[in-house]
């Protein structure tokens, strides 16, 4: 795995010096991250890189995953959809399953680190233990909280308010809360297998191995098979655009341990794509980072037609590769894409079809969007910026009453 020094050429000396400076007073402070899946989805993607780098900065960091049965993940997926603003029926029994599962986790988990960093609603209620532990607790919400379903939010809010602070990805996700809220957008690692540069021969060999033909321009969406990522809308848009342009659509997805709906959505996608030789549906294991990197790099256009989205790391990944991206104007995506400057934002199947046709027929314009997108990611959404924000949050958490942090 790359060490911090290897980022120097990409992000500059100042960025690294700032990280060393911020980390020095935190040396030896222990941190625990808790989320709900070790692989699959954006949070696992971020933690797999953030944790080793915190270690390198001599901040001993653990990463634990809450354990639950199918019923728990069915409930937390309802919470996830409801917080994204989707109508969901959550029963009193569902809330009970949630509470019981977290009580079982509480009995087994060592939560004694100096700073406990909890990600998303699945493990949020672990904060019950904080009174006894007297350490610092931070809640990191990766979901678009701008229009949460009131009942689920009312259930979670008393837990959230027991934390020292809450971090969200975009200003519009802020809620009325009795605790400080901090904006920290996510990031990608430019040196990981998912994002590092690849030679054209490597890309060709990977596509060959995956049986992806290179005879037509590729239009790709990489996403968990999730209704909020609108894979059926992507197929509909592609089929409309194809009346004007020749291309091949690739829907690449996988499953995440905490997402019980994936298999059902994948089946619906396969049915919709059946019989269309220009649509490929690829289900890859969650460790397929190089494969996804190669597919994104081989694509002419990347789609991310999300109806709701926390941030959309797949957008960041595609922009970093200089790709023109057509994305739903949802959640954190507009933080990444300025319409017609660093990508295009769409609100409908027709909009997506229109822009697909445009970008495939105007390669110079498409290339400029990609270049602008890459520069925007370089300045805002790389791992080193995220690490700096995390370190500043740890400084704040050490003593929330301090108005100034001395680094000398
Ligand atoms: N991803 C993956 N394999 C898949 C689908 C997604 O490795 O089959 C990765 C994708 O490259 C990205 C992350 O999972 O790094 C998804 O993050 P995003 O924020 O786009 O969506 P989330 O799944 O967290 O809602």
Tab-separated table of C-alpha atoms and ligand atoms in Angstrom:
chain	number	residue	atom	x	y	z
A	1	UNK	CA	0.000	0.000	0.000
A	2	UNK	CA	1.334	3.471	-0.820
A	3	UNK	CA	2.958	5.455	2.003
A	4	UNK	CA	2.226	9.130	2.523
A	5	UNK	CA	5.488	10.233	0.926
A	6	UNK	CA	4.350	8.721	-2.360
A	7	UNK	CA	1.616	11.376	-2.616
A	8	UNK	CA	4.123	14.229	-2.539
A	9	UNK	CA	4.476	14.535	-6.305
A	10	UNK	CA	0.716	14.599	-6.788
A	11	UNK	CA	-0.430	16.912	-4.016
A	12	UNK	CA	2.654	18.987	-3.268
A	13	UNK	CA	5.018	19.325	-0.313
A	14	UNK	CA	2.826	21.811	1.601
A	15	UNK	CA	-0.053	19.380	1.824
A	16	UNK	CA	2.153	16.687	3.325
A	17	UNK	CA	3.892	19.047	5.747
A	18	UNK	CA	0.493	20.217	6.969
A	19	UNK	CA	-0.547	16.615	7.613
A	20	UNK	CA	2.605	15.905	9.653
A	21	UNK	CA	2.066	19.109	11.616
A	22	UNK	CA	-1.553	18.330	12.401
A	23	UNK	CA	-0.806	14.713	13.314
A	24	UNK	CA	2.110	15.346	15.687
A	25	UNK	CA	0.058	16.464	18.734
A	26	UNK	CA	-2.343	13.583	18.142
A	27	UNK	CA	0.336	10.862	18.227
A	28	UNK	CA	-0.701	7.949	20.371
A	29	UNK	CA	-4.359	8.970	20.568
A	30	UNK	CA	-6.386	5.911	19.641
A	31	UNK	CA	-9.186	6.008	17.087
A	32	UNK	CA	-11.866	3.444	16.319
A	33	UNK	CA	-13.916	3.543	13.107
A	34	UNK	CA	-17.152	1.548	13.021
A	35	UNK	CA	-19.276	0.965	9.924
A	36	UNK	CA	-21.486	-1.817	8.594
A	37	UNK	CA	-19.499	-3.505	5.845
A	38	UNK	CA	-15.850	-4.322	5.249
A	39	UNK	CA	-16.242	-4.401	1.463
A	40	UNK	CA	-18.596	-2.861	-1.084
A	41	UNK	CA	-19.773	0.735	-1.197
A	42	UNK	CA	-18.065	4.046	-0.655
A	43	UNK	CA	-17.512	3.958	3.124
A	44	UNK	CA	-15.517	0.730	3.022
A	45	UNK	CA	-13.594	2.150	0.087
A	46	UNK	CA	-12.603	5.226	2.110
A	47	UNK	CA	-11.783	3.401	5.358
A	48	UNK	CA	-9.562	0.871	3.622
A	49	UNK	CA	-7.186	3.756	2.787
A	50	UNK	CA	-7.773	6.160	5.664
A	51	UNK	CA	-6.967	3.606	8.387
A	52	UNK	CA	-3.428	2.659	7.183
A	53	UNK	CA	-2.505	6.315	6.673
A	54	UNK	CA	-3.619	7.264	10.191
A	55	UNK	CA	-1.411	4.428	11.459
A	56	UNK	CA	1.477	5.798	9.480
A	57	UNK	CA	0.910	9.131	11.245
A	58	UNK	CA	1.245	7.223	14.541
A	59	UNK	CA	-2.417	7.487	15.423
A	60	UNK	CA	-3.305	3.896	16.371
A	61	UNK	CA	-6.516	3.239	14.478
A	62	UNK	CA	-8.855	0.247	14.492
A	63	UNK	CA	-11.763	-0.483	12.152
A	64	UNK	CA	-14.690	-2.622	13.327
A	65	UNK	CA	-17.817	-3.697	11.485
A	66	UNK	CA	-21.168	-4.126	13.273
A	67	UNK	CA	-22.518	-7.643	13.038
A	68	UNK	CA	-26.163	-8.361	12.328
A	69	UNK	CA	-28.485	-10.874	10.747
A	70	UNK	CA	-30.506	-10.504	7.556
A	71	UNK	CA	-33.336	-8.878	9.496
A	72	UNK	CA	-30.954	-6.175	10.788
A	73	UNK	CA	-29.682	-5.320	7.302
A	74	UNK	CA	-33.240	-5.284	5.945
A	75	UNK	CA	-34.120	-2.699	8.614
A	76	UNK	CA	-31.005	-0.583	8.126
A	77	UNK	CA	-31.534	-0.561	4.368
A	78	UNK	CA	-35.022	0.842	5.085
A	79	UNK	CA	-33.380	3.475	7.320
A	80	UNK	CA	-30.906	4.257	4.532
A	81	UNK	CA	-33.659	4.724	1.941
A	82	UNK	CA	-35.852	6.685	4.379
A	83	UNK	CA	-33.047	9.095	5.313
A	84	UNK	CA	-32.458	9.643	1.598
A	85	UNK	CA	-36.094	10.800	1.514
A	86	UNK	CA	-37.686	7.670	0.079
A	87	UNK	CA	-41.028	6.600	1.618
A	88	UNK	CA	-40.544	3.445	3.701
A	89	UNK	CA	-42.737	1.466	6.076
A	90	UNK	CA	-40.767	1.019	9.265
A	91	UNK	CA	-42.614	-0.963	11.947
A	92	UNK	CA	-42.105	-0.938	15.736
A	93	UNK	CA	-40.631	-4.439	15.341
A	94	UNK	CA	-38.050	-3.033	12.871
A	95	UNK	CA	-36.910	-0.495	15.462
A	96	UNK	CA	-36.707	-3.292	18.019
A	97	UNK	CA	-34.526	-5.427	15.705
A	98	UNK	CA	-32.216	-2.434	15.320
A	99	UNK	CA	-31.958	-1.819	19.077
A	100	UNK	CA	-31.492	-5.510	19.923
A	101	UNK	CA	-28.780	-6.023	17.319
A	102	UNK	CA	-26.817	-3.021	18.498
A	103	UNK	CA	-27.169	-4.147	22.121
A	104	UNK	CA	-25.610	-7.475	21.113
A	105	UNK	CA	-22.772	-5.608	19.379
A	106	UNK	CA	-22.281	-3.405	22.427
A	107	UNK	CA	-21.730	-6.487	24.557
A	108	UNK	CA	-18.877	-7.651	22.292
A	109	UNK	CA	-17.199	-4.533	20.983
A	110	UNK	CA	-14.243	-2.763	22.543
A	111	UNK	CA	-15.296	0.885	22.262
A	112	UNK	CA	-12.643	2.206	24.602
A	113	UNK	CA	-10.589	4.190	22.049
A	114	UNK	CA	-9.990	7.886	22.706
A	115	UNK	CA	-12.076	8.808	19.664
A	116	UNK	CA	-14.915	6.658	18.345
A	117	UNK	CA	-15.858	7.500	14.762
A	118	UNK	CA	-19.198	5.988	13.804
A	119	UNK	CA	-20.263	5.879	10.153
A	120	UNK	CA	-23.897	6.106	9.065
A	121	UNK	CA	-27.101	5.008	10.796
A	122	UNK	CA	-26.371	1.275	11.066
A	123	UNK	CA	-24.059	1.574	14.114
A	124	UNK	CA	-25.342	5.006	15.303
A	125	UNK	CA	-27.017	3.726	18.498
A	126	UNK	CA	-23.721	2.339	19.816
A	127	UNK	CA	-23.360	5.813	21.343
A	128	UNK	CA	-25.494	4.556	24.265
A	129	UNK	CA	-22.219	3.365	25.749
A	130	UNK	CA	-20.493	6.731	25.768
A	131	UNK	CA	-21.682	7.864	29.210
A	132	UNK	CA	-19.865	4.941	30.755
A	133	UNK	CA	-16.715	5.342	28.642
A	134	UNK	CA	-16.218	9.116	28.807
A	135	UNK	CA	-14.367	9.226	25.457
A	136	UNK	CA	-15.157	11.326	22.365
A	137	UNK	CA	-17.733	10.269	19.800
A	138	UNK	CA	-18.168	11.531	16.231
A	139	UNK	CA	-20.984	10.590	13.856
A	140	UNK	CA	-20.135	10.626	10.183
A	141	UNK	CA	-23.232	10.558	7.974
A	142	UNK	CA	-22.558	9.705	4.332
A	143	UNK	CA	-26.243	9.947	3.356
A	144	UNK	CA	-28.047	12.894	1.767
A	145	UNK	CA	-29.902	14.071	4.871
A	146	UNK	CA	-31.587	17.057	3.242
A	147	UNK	CA	-35.092	15.498	3.158
A	148	UNK	CA	-35.141	12.630	5.662
A	149	UNK	CA	-38.327	10.726	6.359
A	150	UNK	CA	-39.507	12.359	9.638
A	151	UNK	CA	-40.253	9.163	11.564
A	152	UNK	CA	-36.871	7.510	11.011
A	153	UNK	CA	-35.022	10.760	11.611
A	154	UNK	CA	-36.973	11.375	14.847
A	155	UNK	CA	-35.937	7.894	15.986
A	156	UNK	CA	-32.257	8.444	15.208
A	157	UNK	CA	-31.916	12.073	16.253
A	158	UNK	CA	-31.749	11.455	20.037
A	159	UNK	CA	-28.820	9.127	19.385
A	160	UNK	CA	-27.124	11.597	17.031
A	161	UNK	CA	-27.375	14.340	19.653
A	162	UNK	CA	-25.347	12.263	22.109
A	163	UNK	CA	-22.281	12.634	19.849
A	164	UNK	CA	-19.732	15.436	20.183
A	165	UNK	CA	-20.197	16.395	16.543
A	166	UNK	CA	-21.691	15.234	13.289
A	167	UNK	CA	-19.907	15.363	9.927
A	168	UNK	CA	-21.839	15.512	6.651
A	169	UNK	CA	-20.736	15.596	3.002
A	170	UNK	CA	-22.523	18.754	1.806
A	171	UNK	CA	-23.883	21.968	3.394
A	172	UNK	CA	-27.443	21.133	2.288
A	173	UNK	CA	-27.374	17.973	4.422
A	174	UNK	CA	-27.158	19.922	7.681
A	175	UNK	CA	-30.037	19.339	10.106
A	176	UNK	CA	-31.322	21.185	13.149
A	177	UNK	CA	-29.188	19.561	15.820
A	178	UNK	CA	-28.001	20.446	19.291
A	179	UNK	CA	-24.424	19.424	18.391
A	180	UNK	CA	-21.888	21.055	16.041
A	181	UNK	CA	-22.061	19.985	12.400
A	182	UNK	CA	-19.036	19.941	10.147
A	183	UNK	CA	-18.830	19.551	6.418
A	184	UNK	CA	-16.316	16.962	5.251
A	185	UNK	CA	-16.721	15.683	1.710
A	186	UNK	CA	-15.383	12.194	0.982
A	187	UNK	CA	-12.368	11.473	-1.208
A	188	UNK	CA	-10.653	8.993	-3.466
A	189	UNK	CA	-7.145	7.629	-3.265
A	190	UNK	CA	-5.283	8.519	-6.473
A	191	UNK	CA	-2.708	5.772	-5.877
A	192	UNK	CA	-5.064	2.890	-5.122
A	193	UNK	CA	-5.701	0.116	-7.630
A	194	UNK	CA	-9.091	1.717	-8.280
A	195	UNK	CA	-7.587	5.012	-9.413
A	196	UNK	CA	-3.903	4.731	-10.290
A	197	UNK	CA	-2.703	5.252	-13.852
A	198	UNK	CA	-2.819	2.163	-16.064
A	199	UNK	CA	-0.985	1.406	-19.298
A	200	UNK	CA	-3.194	1.025	-22.405
A	201	UNK	CA	-2.033	-2.615	-22.734
A	202	UNK	CA	-3.106	-3.353	-19.147
A	203	UNK	CA	-6.525	-1.827	-19.824
A	204	UNK	CA	-6.923	-3.824	-23.022
A	205	UNK	CA	-5.878	-7.069	-21.303
A	206	UNK	CA	-8.383	-6.573	-18.471
A	207	UNK	CA	-11.250	-5.797	-20.850
A	208	UNK	CA	-10.310	-8.821	-22.912
A	209	UNK	CA	-10.342	-11.034	-19.827
A	210	UNK	CA	-13.782	-9.700	-18.894
A	211	UNK	CA	-15.039	-10.312	-22.475
A	212	UNK	CA	-15.883	-6.643	-23.026
A	213	UNK	CA	-15.656	-5.925	-26.771
A	214	UNK	CA	-13.857	-2.738	-27.825
A	215	UNK	CA	-15.658	-2.297	-31.158
A	216	UNK	CA	-17.969	0.538	-30.025
A	217	UNK	CA	-17.638	3.472	-27.601
A	218	UNK	CA	-18.388	2.295	-24.080
A	219	UNK	CA	-20.944	4.055	-21.892
A	220	UNK	CA	-20.593	2.831	-18.322
A	221	UNK	CA	-22.322	3.073	-14.974
A	222	UNK	CA	-20.496	1.497	-12.014
A	223	UNK	CA	-22.805	1.092	-9.024
A	224	UNK	CA	-24.240	-1.283	-6.515
A	225	UNK	CA	-27.479	-2.641	-7.958
A	226	UNK	CA	-29.669	-0.252	-6.037
A	227	UNK	CA	-32.915	1.430	-7.168
A	228	UNK	CA	-31.667	4.841	-6.031
A	229	UNK	CA	-28.818	4.510	-8.555
A	230	UNK	CA	-31.531	4.109	-11.242
A	231	UNK	CA	-29.957	1.373	-13.410
A	232	UNK	CA	-33.274	0.920	-15.266
A	233	UNK	CA	-33.287	4.656	-16.066
A	234	UNK	CA	-29.767	4.283	-17.460
A	235	UNK	CA	-30.930	1.488	-19.766
A	236	UNK	CA	-33.917	3.558	-20.916
A	237	UNK	CA	-31.715	6.610	-21.610
A	238	UNK	CA	-29.185	4.496	-23.491
A	239	UNK	CA	-31.864	2.904	-25.652
A	240	UNK	CA	-33.247	6.346	-26.556
A	241	UNK	CA	-29.827	7.781	-27.406
A	242	UNK	CA	-28.937	4.770	-29.520
A	243	UNK	CA	-31.369	5.881	-32.200
A	244	UNK	CA	-28.736	8.554	-32.959
A	245	UNK	CA	-25.365	7.129	-31.862
A	246	UNK	CA	-23.755	3.708	-31.888
A	247	UNK	CA	-22.395	2.674	-28.502
A	248	UNK	CA	-22.363	-0.133	-25.973
A	249	UNK	CA	-23.736	0.189	-22.440
A	250	UNK	CA	-21.959	-1.476	-19.574
A	251	UNK	CA	-23.640	-1.742	-16.184
A	252	UNK	CA	-21.044	-2.827	-13.674
A	253	UNK	CA	-22.066	-3.638	-10.165
A	254	UNK	CA	-21.545	-5.865	-7.238
A	255	UNK	CA	-23.121	-6.504	-3.912
A	256	UNK	CA	-22.378	-5.050	-0.475
A	257	UNK	CA	-22.804	-7.148	2.665
A	258	UNK	CA	-25.147	-4.553	4.158
A	259	UNK	CA	-27.398	-4.251	1.070
A	260	UNK	CA	-30.054	-6.978	0.942
A	261	UNK	CA	-31.874	-5.546	-2.101
A	262	UNK	CA	-29.000	-5.983	-4.571
A	263	UNK	CA	-29.926	-9.436	-5.892
A	264	UNK	CA	-33.508	-8.390	-6.671
A	265	UNK	CA	-32.419	-5.208	-8.479
A	266	UNK	CA	-29.774	-7.133	-10.442
A	267	UNK	CA	-32.476	-9.518	-11.627
A	268	UNK	CA	-34.663	-6.619	-12.783
A	269	UNK	CA	-31.693	-5.095	-14.628
A	270	UNK	CA	-30.919	-8.409	-16.340
A	271	UNK	CA	-34.544	-8.754	-17.443
A	272	UNK	CA	-34.593	-5.231	-18.844
A	273	UNK	CA	-31.314	-5.754	-20.720
A	274	UNK	CA	-32.200	-9.231	-22.033
A	275	UNK	CA	-32.086	-9.540	-25.808
A	276	UNK	CA	-30.186	-6.275	-26.354
A	277	UNK	CA	-26.713	-7.174	-27.684
A	278	UNK	CA	-25.418	-3.656	-26.930
A	279	UNK	CA	-26.046	-3.881	-23.182
A	280	UNK	CA	-23.680	-5.804	-20.928
A	281	UNK	CA	-24.427	-6.402	-17.255
A	282	UNK	CA	-21.372	-7.344	-15.251
A	283	UNK	CA	-21.483	-8.479	-11.649
A	284	UNK	CA	-17.987	-8.327	-10.173
A	285	UNK	CA	-16.634	-9.379	-6.767
A	286	UNK	CA	-16.044	-6.452	-4.389
A	287	UNK	CA	-12.272	-6.748	-4.745
A	288	UNK	CA	-12.334	-5.890	-8.472
A	289	UNK	CA	-10.591	-2.532	-8.094
A	290	UNK	CA	-8.204	-2.860	-11.033
A	291	UNK	CA	-11.021	-4.132	-13.215
A	292	UNK	CA	-13.205	-1.128	-12.391
A	293	UNK	CA	-10.279	1.214	-12.933
A	294	UNK	CA	-9.673	-0.290	-16.398
A	295	UNK	CA	-13.371	-0.175	-17.317
A	296	UNK	CA	-13.692	3.472	-16.268
A	297	UNK	CA	-10.562	4.363	-18.245
A	298	UNK	CA	-11.775	2.482	-21.332
A	299	UNK	CA	-15.151	4.259	-21.308
A	300	UNK	CA	-16.097	7.141	-23.594
A	301	UNK	CA	-18.763	8.406	-21.174
A	302	UNK	CA	-19.538	7.565	-17.552
A	303	UNK	CA	-23.098	7.717	-16.255
A	304	UNK	CA	-24.176	8.008	-12.630
A	305	UNK	CA	-27.873	8.574	-12.970
A	306	UNK	CA	-28.587	8.492	-9.248
A	307	UNK	CA	-31.993	9.631	-8.013
A	308	UNK	CA	-30.546	10.106	-4.518
A	309	UNK	CA	-26.873	10.088	-3.634
A	310	UNK	CA	-24.754	10.769	-0.579
A	311	UNK	CA	-21.724	11.891	-2.553
A	312	UNK	CA	-21.131	9.459	-5.398
A	313	UNK	CA	-17.521	8.311	-5.284
A	314	UNK	CA	-17.987	6.703	-8.684
A	315	UNK	CA	-18.373	10.237	-10.064
A	316	UNK	CA	-15.148	11.338	-8.358
A	317	UNK	CA	-13.334	8.268	-9.713
A	318	UNK	CA	-14.511	8.953	-13.270
A	319	UNK	CA	-13.682	12.681	-13.153
A	320	UNK	CA	-10.215	11.882	-11.832
A	321	UNK	CA	-9.719	9.733	-14.928
A	322	UNK	CA	-10.630	12.747	-17.068
A	323	UNK	CA	-13.925	11.242	-18.191
A	324	UNK	CA	-17.045	13.168	-19.202
A	325	UNK	CA	-19.722	12.255	-16.658
A	326	UNK	CA	-23.509	12.432	-16.985
A	327	UNK	CA	-24.925	12.338	-13.485
A	328	UNK	CA	-28.196	12.813	-11.635
A	329	UNK	CA	-28.369	16.226	-9.927
A	330	UNK	CA	-28.742	14.494	-6.560
A	331	UNK	CA	-27.167	14.825	-3.107
A	332	UNK	CA	-23.438	15.516	-3.220
A	333	UNK	CA	-23.050	15.124	-6.991
A	334	UNK	CA	-23.471	18.882	-7.728
A	335	UNK	CA	-20.501	19.528	-5.402
A	336	UNK	CA	-18.457	17.613	-7.943
A	337	UNK	CA	-20.038	18.642	-11.216
A	338	UNK	CA	-20.729	22.153	-12.420
A	339	UNK	CA	-23.181	21.680	-15.264
A	340	UNK	CA	-21.557	21.927	-18.710
A	341	UNK	CA	-18.192	22.800	-17.131
A	342	UNK	CA	-16.968	19.688	-15.318
A	343	UNK	CA	-19.647	17.230	-16.455
A	344	UNK	CA	-23.383	17.378	-16.988
A	345	UNK	CA	-26.235	17.147	-14.489
A	346	UNK	CA	-29.524	15.573	-15.483
A	347	UNK	CA	-32.981	15.274	-13.951
A	348	UNK	CA	-34.679	12.728	-16.211
A	349	UNK	CA	-34.260	9.840	-18.612
A	350	UNK	CA	-34.801	12.239	-21.519
A	351	UNK	CA	-32.091	14.570	-20.191
A	352	UNK	CA	-29.666	11.695	-19.825
A	353	UNK	CA	-30.454	10.451	-23.362
A	354	UNK	CA	-29.991	13.950	-24.814
A	355	UNK	CA	-26.606	14.461	-23.170
A	356	UNK	CA	-25.422	10.984	-24.047
A	357	UNK	CA	-26.079	11.711	-27.689
A	358	UNK	CA	-24.331	15.112	-27.388
A	359	UNK	CA	-21.224	13.857	-25.624
A	360	UNK	CA	-20.754	10.919	-27.963
A	361	UNK	CA	-21.005	13.204	-30.975
A	362	UNK	CA	-18.892	16.086	-29.602
A	363	UNK	CA	-15.652	14.498	-28.358
A	364	UNK	CA	-13.809	17.820	-27.928
A	365	UNK	CA	-16.495	19.182	-25.621
A	366	UNK	CA	-16.595	15.851	-23.773
A	367	UNK	CA	-12.815	15.933	-23.310
A	368	UNK	CA	-12.919	19.475	-21.884
A	369	UNK	CA	-15.542	18.456	-19.338
A	370	UNK	CA	-13.295	15.598	-18.259
A	371	UNK	CA	-10.223	17.823	-17.940
A	372	UNK	CA	-12.086	20.360	-15.806
A	373	UNK	CA	-13.500	17.563	-13.688
A	374	UNK	CA	-10.071	16.094	-13.038
A	375	UNK	CA	-8.708	19.433	-11.876
A	376	UNK	CA	-11.686	19.943	-9.562
A	377	UNK	CA	-11.087	16.531	-7.997
A	378	UNK	CA	-7.345	17.221	-7.679
A	379	UNK	CA	-8.080	20.357	-5.696
A	380	UNK	CA	-10.914	19.091	-3.535
A	381	UNK	CA	-11.522	15.384	-3.340
A	382	UNK	CA	-8.234	13.530	-2.904
A	383	UNK	CA	-7.452	11.454	0.150
A	384	UNK	CA	-4.886	13.893	1.559
A	385	UNK	CA	-7.508	16.674	1.891
A	386	UNK	CA	-9.802	14.210	3.611
A	387	UNK	CA	-7.074	13.126	5.990
A	388	UNK	CA	-6.431	16.764	6.906
A	389	UNK	CA	-10.126	17.299	7.657
A	390	UNK	CA	-10.196	14.133	9.788
A	391	UNK	CA	-7.149	15.301	11.782
A	392	UNK	CA	-8.728	18.712	12.363
A	393	UNK	CA	-11.893	16.995	13.555
A	394	UNK	CA	-9.825	14.905	15.997
A	395	UNK	CA	-8.248	18.107	17.344
A	396	UNK	CA	-11.712	19.547	17.860
A	397	UNK	CA	-12.935	16.343	19.494
A	398	UNK	CA	-10.057	16.338	21.987
A	399	UNK	CA	-11.547	19.411	23.585
A	400	UNK	CA	-14.639	20.906	21.893
A	401	UNK	CA	-14.542	23.962	24.203
A	402	UNK	CA	-11.169	25.192	22.887
A	403	UNK	CA	-11.341	28.049	20.439
A	404	UNK	CA	-7.814	27.607	19.158
A	405	UNK	CA	-5.585	24.596	18.571
A	406	UNK	CA	-1.840	25.120	19.116
A	407	UNK	CA	0.293	22.923	16.886
A	408	UNK	CA	3.748	24.155	17.934
B	1	LIG	N1	-17.864	-0.171	-6.382
B	1	LIG	C1	-17.141	-1.319	-6.586
B	1	LIG	N2	-17.745	-2.365	-7.200
B	1	LIG	C2	-19.031	-2.299	-7.622
B	1	LIG	C3	-19.780	-1.119	-7.398
B	1	LIG	C4	-19.153	-0.057	-6.762
B	1	LIG	O1	-15.950	-1.416	-6.247
B	1	LIG	O2	-19.522	-3.275	-8.188
B	1	LIG	C5	-17.190	0.929	-5.715
B	1	LIG	C6	-17.108	2.187	-6.558
B	1	LIG	O3	-15.988	2.130	-7.430
B	1	LIG	C7	-17.004	3.250	-5.482
B	1	LIG	C8	-17.863	2.694	-4.368
B	1	LIG	O4	-17.920	1.287	-4.562
B	1	LIG	O5	-15.679	3.358	-5.015
B	1	LIG	C9	-19.274	3.252	-4.395
B	1	LIG	O6	-19.301	4.470	-3.762
B	1	LIG	P1	-20.449	5.532	-4.063
B	1	LIG	O7	-20.206	6.679	-3.159
B	1	LIG	O8	-20.495	5.823	-5.536
B	1	LIG	O9	-21.814	4.772	-3.716
B	1	LIG	P2	-22.345	3.921	-2.460
B	1	LIG	O10	-22.254	2.488	-2.910
B	1	LIG	O11	-21.479	4.220	-1.280
B	1	LIG	O12	-23.771	4.350	-2.319
